[in-house]
Coordinates of C-alpha atoms in Angstrom, one line a residue:
A694 CA 39.2 20.2 65.9
N695 CA 41.2 18.6 63.5
A696 CA 40.6 21.4 60.1
L697 CA 43.8 23.3 59.2
F698 CA 40.3 26.1 58.7
S699 CA 37.5 26.5 60.4
P700 CA 35.1 27.0 58.6
E701 CA 37.3 25.5 55.6
Y702 CA 36.4 24.9 51.5
E703 CA 38.3 22.4 49.4
T704 CA 38.0 22.8 45.4
F705 CA 39.1 20.3 42.9
T706 CA 39.6 20.7 39.3
G707 CA 40.8 17.9 37.0
I708 CA 40.2 15.7 34.8
T709 CA 38.6 11.6 35.3
I710 CA 38.9 9.2 32.4
T711 CA 37.9 5.8 32.5
Q712 CA 38.7 3.0 29.3
P713 CA 36.4 0.5 29.0
L714 CA 39.1 -2.7 28.0
L715 CA 36.1 -5.3 27.7
R716 CA 32.6 -4.7 28.5
G717 CA 31.6 -1.5 26.2
F718 CA 34.9 -1.1 24.7
G719 CA 34.9 0.3 21.0
K720 CA 32.7 2.5 18.9
N721 CA 29.9 -0.2 17.7
A722 CA 29.4 -0.9 21.4
N723 CA 28.7 2.4 22.4
L724 CA 27.2 3.4 19.7
A725 CA 24.9 0.2 19.3
G726 CA 21.6 1.6 21.4
V727 CA 21.6 5.2 18.8
N728 CA 22.0 2.7 15.8
I729 CA 19.3 0.6 17.1
A730 CA 17.2 3.6 17.4
R731 CA 18.1 4.9 14.2
L732 CA 17.2 1.9 12.5
R733 CA 14.0 1.8 14.1
G734 CA 12.8 5.3 12.9
S735 CA 13.8 4.3 9.3
A736 CA 11.6 1.4 9.6
Q737 CA 9.1 3.2 10.7
E738 CA 8.7 5.6 7.9
I739 CA 9.4 2.5 5.5
L740 CA 6.3 1.3 6.6
T741 CA 4.5 4.6 6.1
R742 CA 5.6 4.7 2.7
V743 CA 4.6 1.0 2.0
K744 CA 1.2 2.3 3.5
A745 CA 1.0 5.4 1.2
M746 CA 1.9 2.9 -1.6
N747 CA -1.2 0.6 -1.2
L748 CA -3.4 3.8 -0.3
V749 CA -2.5 4.7 -4.0
A750 CA -3.4 1.6 -5.4
E751 CA -6.4 1.0 -3.9
V752 CA -7.6 4.5 -4.5
A753 CA -6.9 3.4 -8.2
T754 CA -8.5 0.1 -8.0
R755 CA -11.7 2.0 -6.5
Y756 CA -11.7 4.9 -9.2
T757 CA -11.7 1.6 -11.9
D758 CA -14.5 0.7 -10.0
I759 CA -16.3 3.7 -10.7
V760 CA -15.2 4.1 -14.2
T761 CA -16.8 0.5 -14.5
A762 CA -19.8 1.2 -13.4
D763 CA -20.3 4.7 -15.5
R764 CA -19.8 2.3 -18.6
V765 CA -22.2 -0.3 -17.4
L766 CA -24.8 2.7 -16.7
G767 CA -24.2 3.4 -20.5
V768 CA -25.2 -0.3 -21.4
H769 CA -28.6 0.3 -19.4
S770 CA -29.3 3.0 -20.5
Q771 CA -28.8 2.1 -24.1
N772 CA -30.8 -1.0 -23.3
I773 CA -33.7 1.0 -21.9
K774 CA -33.5 3.0 -25.3
L775 CA -33.8 0.1 -27.4
A776 CA -36.9 -1.2 -25.3
E777 CA -38.7 1.9 -25.5
Q778 CA -38.5 2.3 -29.1
M779 CA -39.8 -1.5 -29.6
L780 CA -42.4 -0.6 -27.2
T781 CA -43.3 2.4 -29.0
R782 CA -43.4 0.4 -32.3
N783 CA -45.2 -2.1 -31.1
K784 CA -48.0 0.2 -29.9
E785 CA -48.1 1.8 -33.7
L786 CA -48.4 -1.7 -34.9
V787 CA -51.4 -2.9 -32.0
K788 CA -53.3 0.5 -33.2
S789 CA -52.8 -0.3 -36.7
K790 CA -54.3 -3.9 -36.1
E791 CA -51.0 -5.0 -37.7
G792 CA -49.2 -6.1 -34.8
L793 CA -50.0 -8.1 -31.1
A794 CA -51.2 -7.3 -27.8
T795 CA -48.5 -9.7 -26.3
D796 CA -45.4 -8.2 -27.7
V797 CA -46.6 -4.8 -26.6
T798 CA -46.5 -6.7 -23.0
T799 CA -43.4 -8.5 -23.6
A800 CA -41.6 -4.9 -24.7
E801 CA -43.2 -3.3 -21.6
L802 CA -41.5 -6.0 -19.3
A803 CA -38.2 -5.5 -21.4
V804 CA -38.7 -1.6 -20.5
Y805 CA -39.2 -2.1 -16.2
Q806 CA -36.8 -4.8 -16.0
R807 CA -34.0 -3.1 -17.7
Q808 CA -34.9 0.3 -15.7
D809 CA -34.4 -2.0 -12.5
Q810 CA -30.8 -3.0 -13.5
Y811 CA -30.0 0.4 -14.5
I812 CA -31.3 1.7 -11.0
T813 CA -29.2 -1.2 -9.5
S814 CA -26.1 -0.4 -10.9
A815 CA -27.0 3.1 -10.3
A816 CA -26.7 2.0 -6.7
D817 CA -23.9 0.3 -6.9
K818 CA -21.9 3.6 -8.5
I819 CA -22.8 6.0 -5.5
E820 CA -21.5 2.8 -3.2
R821 CA -18.2 2.7 -5.0
V822 CA -17.7 6.5 -5.0
N823 CA -18.3 6.6 -1.4
T824 CA -15.6 4.1 -1.0
L825 CA -13.6 6.2 -3.0
F826 CA -14.5 9.2 -0.9
A827 CA -13.9 7.2 1.8
L828 CA -10.1 6.4 0.9
T829 CA -9.5 10.1 -0.1
N830 CA -10.7 12.0 3.3
R831 CA -14.7 13.3 1.6
E832 CA -17.8 13.7 2.9
P833 CA -20.7 11.8 1.3
D834 CA -22.5 13.9 -1.2
L835 CA -25.9 13.7 0.9
D836 CA -27.7 16.3 -1.5
G837 CA -26.7 14.8 -4.4
K838 CA -25.6 18.5 -5.6
T839 CA -21.9 16.8 -7.1
R840 CA -21.5 14.8 -10.0
F841 CA -18.7 12.4 -9.9
K842 CA -18.0 11.1 -13.5
A843 CA -14.1 9.5 -14.4
V844 CA -12.3 11.6 -16.9
S845 CA -9.8 8.7 -17.6
S846 CA -10.3 5.2 -18.7
F847 CA -8.7 1.6 -17.7
F848 CA -5.2 0.3 -17.6
S849 CA -4.0 -1.6 -20.6
G850 CA -1.2 -2.8 -19.6
A851 CA 0.6 -2.1 -23.1
T852 CA 4.1 -1.3 -21.4
I853 CA 4.4 -3.6 -19.0
K854 CA 7.8 -6.0 -19.0
G855 CA 8.6 -9.6 -19.0
K856 CA 8.0 -11.0 -15.7
R857 CA 11.7 -12.0 -14.5
E858 CA 12.4 -8.0 -15.2
L859 CA 9.5 -7.0 -13.0
I860 CA 10.9 -10.0 -10.5
D861 CA 14.4 -8.7 -10.4
Y862 CA 13.1 -4.6 -10.1
G863 CA 10.6 -5.6 -7.5
Q864 CA 12.9 -7.5 -5.6
T865 CA 15.9 -4.5 -5.8
H866 CA 13.0 -1.6 -5.0
R867 CA 10.4 -2.8 -2.7
L868 CA 10.0 -0.8 -0.1
D869 CA 9.4 -4.1 2.4
L870 CA 12.7 -5.5 1.1
S871 CA 14.5 -2.1 2.9
Y872 CA 12.3 -2.7 6.2
Y873 CA 13.2 -6.3 6.5
N874 CA 16.8 -5.4 5.8
N875 CA 16.7 -2.7 8.7
V876 CA 15.3 -5.4 11.3
V877 CA 18.0 -8.1 10.2
D878 CA 20.6 -5.0 10.7
T879 CA 18.4 -4.0 14.1
A880 CA 19.2 -7.8 15.1
K881 CA 22.5 -7.7 14.5
L882 CA 23.2 -4.9 16.6
N883 CA 21.4 -6.5 19.4
V884 CA 23.7 -9.6 19.0
L885 CA 26.5 -7.1 19.7
R886 CA 25.1 -6.0 22.9
A887 CA 24.1 -9.0 24.1
R888 CA 28.1 -10.3 23.6
D889 CA 28.8 -7.0 25.6
A890 CA 26.6 -7.5 28.3
G891 CA 28.3 -10.9 28.6
K892 CA 31.8 -9.6 29.3
S893 CA 33.4 -9.2 32.1
E894 CA 34.3 -5.4 33.2
L895 CA 38.0 -4.1 32.8
N896 CA 38.4 -0.7 33.2
V897 CA 41.6 1.6 33.2
T898 CA 40.8 5.1 35.2
G899 CA 43.3 7.6 35.1
S900 CA 42.6 11.0 36.9
A901 CA 44.8 14.0 37.4
G902 CA 43.3 17.4 38.7
L903 CA 44.4 20.7 41.3
Y904 CA 43.3 21.1 44.8
G905 CA 42.9 24.3 46.9
L906 CA 41.8 24.3 50.7
D907 CA 41.3 27.8 52.5
A908 CA 39.2 29.7 54.8
E909 CA 37.1 31.6 52.3
A910 CA 35.8 30.3 48.9
D911 CA 37.5 32.4 46.8
G912 CA 41.2 31.6 48.4
A913 CA 40.5 28.0 47.5
F914 CA 40.3 28.3 43.9
D915 CA 42.9 30.8 43.9
E916 CA 45.0 28.2 46.2
A917 CA 44.4 25.4 43.2
A918 CA 45.4 27.8 41.0
G919 CA 48.8 27.8 42.7
S920 CA 49.3 23.9 42.7
Q921 CA 48.6 24.1 46.4
G922 CA 47.4 20.5 45.6
T923 CA 47.7 18.1 42.8
E924 CA 46.9 14.5 42.3
W925 CA 47.4 12.1 40.2
S926 CA 46.0 8.2 39.7
L927 CA 46.1 5.4 37.6
G928 CA 44.3 1.8 37.7
L929 CA 42.3 -1.5 37.2
S930 CA 38.9 -2.2 38.0
L931 CA 37.9 -5.6 37.2
K932 CA 34.3 -7.1 37.9
M933 CA 33.3 -10.0 36.9
P934 CA 29.9 -11.5 37.0
L935 CA 29.7 -15.1 39.0
G936 CA 27.5 -16.6 36.5
E937 CA 27.4 -16.7 32.7
D938 CA 23.7 -18.6 31.9
G939 CA 22.0 -15.5 31.7
A940 CA 24.5 -13.8 29.7
D941 CA 24.3 -17.0 27.2
A942 CA 20.9 -17.3 26.9
A943 CA 20.4 -13.7 26.2
L944 CA 23.0 -13.9 23.4
E945 CA 21.2 -17.0 22.2
A946 CA 17.9 -14.9 21.9
A947 CA 19.5 -12.5 20.0
E948 CA 21.1 -15.0 17.6
S949 CA 18.3 -16.4 16.5
Q950 CA 16.3 -13.2 15.9
V951 CA 18.4 -12.3 13.6
R952 CA 17.8 -16.1 12.0
Q953 CA 14.4 -15.4 12.3
A954 CA 14.8 -11.8 10.8
Q955 CA 16.8 -13.5 7.7
L956 CA 14.3 -15.6 7.0
E957 CA 11.8 -13.1 6.9
L958 CA 13.5 -11.3 4.6
A959 CA 14.1 -14.6 2.1
K960 CA 10.1 -14.9 2.4
A961 CA 9.6 -11.0 1.6
K962 CA 11.9 -11.8 -1.6
R963 CA 10.1 -14.9 -2.3
N964 CA 6.6 -13.4 -2.0
I965 CA 7.6 -10.9 -4.3
S966 CA 8.3 -13.1 -7.4
L967 CA 5.2 -14.6 -6.3
E968 CA 3.3 -11.6 -6.3
V969 CA 4.4 -10.5 -9.5
H970 CA 3.8 -13.8 -11.2
T971 CA 0.1 -14.1 -10.3
A972 CA -0.4 -10.2 -10.9
C973 CA 1.2 -10.9 -14.5
T974 CA -0.9 -14.3 -15.3
R975 CA -4.0 -12.4 -14.5
V976 CA -3.1 -9.5 -16.6
D977 CA -2.4 -12.5 -19.7
A978 CA -6.0 -13.5 -18.5
A979 CA -8.0 -10.4 -18.4
K980 CA -6.4 -9.6 -21.9
Q981 CA -7.7 -13.3 -23.1
R982 CA -10.9 -12.3 -21.9
I983 CA -11.3 -9.1 -23.5
Q984 CA -10.8 -10.6 -26.9
T985 CA -13.7 -13.2 -25.8
A986 CA -15.8 -10.5 -24.6
K987 CA -15.1 -8.5 -27.9
K988 CA -15.9 -11.6 -30.3
A989 CA -19.3 -12.0 -28.0
V990 CA -20.5 -8.9 -28.7
E991 CA -19.6 -9.3 -32.4
L992 CA -21.3 -12.5 -32.4
A993 CA -24.6 -10.9 -30.3
T994 CA -24.7 -8.0 -32.9
Q995 CA -24.8 -10.3 -35.4
R996 CA -27.5 -12.3 -33.9
L997 CA -30.0 -9.4 -33.0
K998 CA -29.9 -8.0 -36.3
Q999 CA -30.4 -11.4 -38.0
E1000 CA -33.6 -11.7 -35.3
Q1001 CA -34.6 -8.1 -36.0
D1002 CA -35.0 -9.0 -40.3
L1003 CA -37.0 -11.4 -39.6
F1004 CA -39.1 -9.7 -37.1
D1005 CA -39.2 -6.9 -39.5
A1006 CA -40.2 -9.4 -42.4
G1007 CA -42.7 -10.8 -40.5
E1008 CA -41.4 -14.1 -39.9
G1009 CA -40.0 -13.9 -36.9
D1010 CA -40.6 -13.5 -33.1
F1011 CA -40.8 -10.6 -31.2
Y1012 CA -39.5 -12.8 -27.7
R1013 CA -36.3 -14.1 -29.3
V1014 CA -36.0 -10.1 -30.7
V1015 CA -36.1 -9.3 -26.8
E1016 CA -33.9 -11.7 -26.0
Q1017 CA -30.8 -11.2 -28.1
Q1018 CA -31.0 -7.5 -26.8
Q1019 CA -30.2 -8.9 -23.4
I1020 CA -27.9 -11.0 -24.6
L1021 CA -26.0 -8.1 -26.4
G1022 CA -26.4 -5.9 -23.6
D1023 CA -25.1 -9.1 -21.2
S1024 CA -22.1 -9.2 -23.5
Q1025 CA -21.2 -5.3 -23.5
V1026 CA -21.4 -5.6 -19.4
N1027 CA -18.9 -8.5 -19.4
L1028 CA -16.6 -6.6 -21.9
V1029 CA -16.6 -3.7 -19.6
A1030 CA -15.9 -6.1 -16.6
S1031 CA -12.9 -8.1 -18.2
E1032 CA -11.4 -4.2 -19.0
A1033 CA -12.3 -3.4 -15.3
A1034 CA -10.2 -6.5 -14.1
L1035 CA -7.4 -5.8 -16.6
S1036 CA -7.1 -2.7 -15.3
K1037 CA -6.9 -4.1 -11.7
S1038 CA -4.8 -6.5 -12.7
V1039 CA -2.0 -4.0 -13.9
I1040 CA -2.3 -1.8 -10.9
A1041 CA -1.3 -5.1 -8.6
V1042 CA 1.8 -5.8 -11.1
W1043 CA 2.8 -2.0 -10.0
L1044 CA 2.0 -2.2 -6.4
A1045 CA 4.1 -5.9 -6.6
A1046 CA 6.9 -4.8 -8.4
G1047 CA 7.1 -1.6 -6.6
Q1048 CA 6.2 1.0 -9.2
I1049 CA 3.1 2.4 -8.1
F1050 CA 4.2 5.8 -7.6
E1051 CA 6.4 6.1 -10.7
R1052 CA 3.4 4.8 -13.1
M1053 CA 1.1 6.7 -11.3
G1054 CA 2.7 10.1 -11.8
I1055 CA 3.0 10.6 -7.8
S1056 CA 6.1 12.5 -7.2
N1057 CA 8.9 12.8 -4.0
A1058 CA 7.0 16.1 -3.0
E1059 CA 3.5 14.6 -3.1
V1060 CA 4.5 11.0 -1.2
E1061 CA 6.1 13.2 1.7
V1062 CA 2.9 15.2 1.8
M1063 CA 0.9 11.7 2.1
I1064 CA 3.9 10.9 4.7
T1065 CA 3.4 13.8 7.1
R1066 CA -0.5 13.9 7.2
A1067 CA 0.0 9.6 7.9
K1068 CA 1.9 10.8 10.9
E1069 CA 0.0 13.8 11.9
K1070 CA -3.3 11.0 11.9
E1071 CA -0.9 8.9 14.1

């Protein structure tokens, strides 16, 4: 009954602006949530890259195991040939009534023992190949048609730099440090948000606009355009929390997270130095083991020749010949194991110093492919 028009239509065209003066004031406070989301996304990508680094190192290590298995099989094959040759020779000596039946039995026993070693090592190689296949997403060779043979040798570590240089490089380039830096930055942003949330709300609010009133909807817009009614306002809005205990507790918790993240970052840096030092120490020890293993092979070869010469001259014991053959074979296997230990230690140094991609010749494009596949699996 009090309306000017029946029915009536009202329209308002204008703008309202609210400017925080305390809570929510400034770009940093407004974008804190967005920046936290970005940092978390970046941290997840860094973790994926770290997983890729670990995967490359693991594949390289398992590949070293296969190279080791191939060389050990070669040693066992040579030992079997030596035993077979001795068996044939002793049988001929027995036929000519110049040898002993016990020597034939000893040689035959040596053949079977060394064949057993070969069979065990061949099974070990299959296990190591399957471990590598699992890492590279390949199915097992159930039909035995695949002939997997290593095409490269061990890593010698000839180009490894000094420990201090490697530690400095790792503490500068290791990806997990970037991850912990992101965690620290995220924690600082949470402190900013907690501090902002504890403030009172004090906002300046202003609005300005045009009103239109008419019996028709189109007419209401026309009236507004003709400045039938204008409005503007300016004011302050204040909201204060009754208690500050909750806000103080949230701020204290956020600051504790910053301290914890900084401690984790410092711990990560310290662990890098320890990991590099440990890996380099193992490299040095493996190199020393190789030298002693080579000397052992040299002496075992000389000792076998001495026993063989004595036996050929009719003054030796055939059992000692067989024993020295086995000692030589064990020395050769130990040399292979020492070279494999050096190769694995070199890989560990590259991983600890954050150089695994570079040293393994993996390009950025290949890294991106690995990361994409990992994300697809997730």
